[in-house]
Amino acid sequence: MAGAQTLQLVDGKGVFNAAGLEEFVKGIRLSECGLSYAVVAIMGPQSSGKSTLLNHLFGTRFVEMDAFKGRSQTTQGVWLARGAGIEPTTLVMDLEGTDGRERGEDDTAFEKQSSLFALAVSDIVLINMWCHDIGREQAANKPLLKTVFQVMMRLFTPRKTTLLFVIRDKTRTPIETLEPILREDIQKIWDTVPKPANHQHTPLSEFFNLQVTSLANYEEKEEQFMQQVGELRERFQNSIAPGGLAGDRRGAVPATGFPFSTQEIWRVIKENRDLDLPAHKVMVATVRCEEIAHEKLKGLVADEEWRALEARAKDDVVLGFGKSVNEVVEKYLNAYDVEAAFFDEGVRTSKRTFLMSNVLDVLQPSYASVIGHHRAKALSSFKASLDSGLDSNSGEGFASIVRRCSEAVLADFERGCADADVAHSGWDSTKAKEKLSRDVAAHAQTKRTEKLNQLVAKFENDLEASIGEPTASLLDAAAPDTWSAISQLMEQEVDDATSRLSDAIVGFEPSKEEEAKIRQHLSKYGRGVVEKKSKEEASQAIIRMKERFTSVFGHEADSMPRIWGEDHDVRAITRDARASSLKLLSVLAAVRLDEGTQKNNAIESSLKPLIGDGPETGLQRTLSRAVSTGNNTTLAKTQSSALHALSLSTWPGVAANDTLISPVQCKSIWRQFTAETEYTISQAMAAQEAAKRNKSWLPPPWAMMAMVVLGFNEFMALLRNPLYLVLIFILYLVGKALFVQLDISREFEHGVVPGLISVSTKLLPTVMNLLKKLAEEGQGVGSGTQNNTNRTNGTDRDRHREMDDMATGQSSVSNEPQANGNLRQRQPALAS
């Protein structure tokens, strides 16, 4: 990647290049960015690879150190460039390295000034440091940062700079271990810095956002180094966006004011005189003792005895783990003491502590694995022993079995932890033991809940069986005290179930609150069974009402099927059947486990106006009587009260959640019920009318007298001319045959108009069929005459005889339709 041209912003003598900055800003058109730009700086020891990192990270062209010419100062002052391929526009500053021999031991003012400048101007500051410098006082820039923090609080307001610590040449020590150390060191620096009054209680997070990352050795692991740099570069994309590296920055200066703001900040820092720090007098001892410590740590990591222990610890419990590890560690600590004996005592002790800390970091995963294996083994043992105790049916209570098993496994676990203890580690197995105790308690609680749920489920099933079907039977009976009987049944069964359940859970040693909760749950479940069964029955209310109506309407008092006769009062029977169905509807309308009889009567009274003798309902009859009497006040009150009672969403005195069928729904159900039962009533009435007609075919006496009086003249005319009698007789025979063939009685059962339409469509085919039969009979008579000439003179008599025979034949044929008609007359009664 090719980067932009670089600018020396501040030279080695501290002179600020204002003119050059103006040209630089114009060249990259920074003024067009507004607030959409970021400033990144890097600080760290001299020759630590700062310029190399920036060039690879941002595509810049800062001058890098030539390794073949020796380690010397490469970057002097502060250099500035624009990052390539980074959005938004990112300005990159490369600072002169700290602790350089060119400036000497005491000339540290510039590096402190430049560090403070970087912290004040930049949104993100990279702290470049070697991995083995972590924990050092001088090489880790602790004194420098302490002074910079102190002066920065006095000179500048908080602007939330991101400090990204880049750990170079990372060793095997996990970044998760190094990061807390760094954060702790920075927090300690912050806590010890003298603060002005306005920042006495200001937390570090108000000034800085701490981030940590690591990179492999550039020369030895170049490929890995480039890969990690590429990943780090992605973090700088959209760095000022929410969630980015500088996403929470504050007080950003607009791009047009950047040159002036930067120049003013440098001027304030240059005029300040409080940035001096003591020299690094113990650097040599620090470096050498640290080298020795790293050598011993590396030796321990490669030790065959330790590696064998480490491998075994990954898979299973290692007996004697603590003793074996202590022997290996003691060997390398003694070697360190011998080699570092002549160096500064403070540094020597500090680095020995550092070595021990790193050794413990190496040992800790294996120790944790061994403790984890002990804990897993103890938990498995507890589960097995608990299951065995529960399956033994020894009569021992659940709580007693849990106590016995848990005490045994916790004792075994403590013995295993003592065997794995590492000297000087300060590691405590208390947390592991607490976790084991929690796991044991959690498993025991899970098992306890499972067993209790099984017991409760068993009693729930018993309640379902003992309450469900009897409730359905009582609802179907629809007696006046239905809900009182259901309530009594429920209380009896629930009391019995809770009493037996209390005896069954004694071994679980439940608390009073828990036992009361279980009893309450069972009581609630019993009520739920009643409500569930009631809802099921209410959902089939229309079916149950029709069944009740059919049972009452179609059967006598002795439960025998009713054969509709002349003596049956269809209206009264219909009213009784409807009243019985209405009573069933009133029972199914709401759940009334408390004071059920009173509420049931109230609901039944509210529904009474729906009953009627015919098409006119009871409510309509009441209103009609009020109108006929002329009592308008009574009419208005009756109409208002009746309509109001059947237009509510709930019943008076009944909770909404206890309402199964609302008054409005009852009215709709009743309308559907009456519509679907009208056909049964009409069939009964038709059957009754048919029975009346079949009882006598003679006309009434008054009709017979009228025919005698009114038909006297016609009767005398017939006597004077007998030919009319013959003609009438022939017409009678034809009419009788047509009556039988067309089955006139059945056709007119459903009304006059339908009967006339049906007869008119069948009349012509029936007449043609009758004439055809007469023609066939005539041909038979003609052939008989040719064979017997002696009977020629009796033609007229034979013709009359044939007509008589035809009439006789038709009468016999009509027996079957009449029987069918009688059967059809009985069918409505059977159907009802």
Tab-separated table of N, CA and C in Angstrom, residues 43-51 53 65 71 97 128-130 168:
chain	number	residue	atom	x	y	z
A	43	MET	N	3.089	5.924	20.532
A	43	MET	CA	4.182	6.256	21.425
A	43	MET	C	4.739	4.961	22.001
A	44	GLY	N	5.984	4.994	22.384
A	44	GLY	CA	6.622	3.808	22.915
A	44	GLY	C	8.129	3.943	22.890
A	45	PRO	N	8.842	2.931	23.356
A	45	PRO	CA	10.308	3.003	23.425
A	45	PRO	C	10.933	3.146	22.042
A	46	GLN	N	12.121	3.705	22.026
A	46	GLN	CA	12.860	3.861	20.773
A	46	GLN	C	13.187	2.479	20.192
A	47	SER	N	13.138	2.404	18.876
A	47	SER	CA	13.489	1.186	18.134
A	47	SER	C	12.575	0.002	18.513
A	48	SER	N	11.344	0.303	18.878
A	48	SER	CA	10.401	-0.774	19.214
A	48	SER	C	9.512	-1.145	18.043
A	49	GLY	N	9.789	-0.544	16.839
A	49	GLY	CA	9.023	-0.910	15.645
A	49	GLY	C	7.773	-0.093	15.466
A	50	LYS	N	7.765	1.150	15.992
A	50	LYS	CA	6.562	1.976	15.864
A	50	LYS	C	6.319	2.349	14.397
A	51	SER	N	7.340	2.864	13.730
A	51	SER	CA	7.170	3.294	12.336
A	51	SER	C	6.814	2.104	11.443
A	53	LEU	N	5.192	-0.571	12.298
A	53	LEU	CA	3.797	-0.936	12.553
A	53	LEU	C	2.853	0.025	11.832
A	65	MET	N	13.822	1.969	10.831
A	65	MET	CA	15.208	1.725	11.250
A	65	MET	C	15.816	0.630	10.381
A	71	ARG	N	20.852	-0.367	16.286
A	71	ARG	CA	19.673	0.236	16.879
A	71	ARG	C	19.992	1.676	17.237
A	97	GLY	N	10.719	8.034	19.747
A	97	GLY	CA	10.716	7.016	20.768
A	97	GLY	C	11.239	7.516	22.103
A	128	ASN	N	2.938	1.394	22.078
A	128	ASN	CA	3.713	0.271	21.556
A	128	ASN	C	4.671	-0.218	22.645
A	129	MET	N	4.565	-1.507	23.002
A	129	MET	CA	5.424	-2.022	24.067
A	129	MET	C	5.701	-3.502	23.827
A	130	TRP	N	6.890	-3.911	24.306
A	130	TRP	CA	7.243	-5.313	24.191
A	130	TRP	C	6.512	-6.118	25.264
A	168	ARG	N	3.891	-6.131	21.602
A	168	ARG	CA	4.710	-6.659	20.516
A	168	ARG	C	5.464	-7.896	20.976
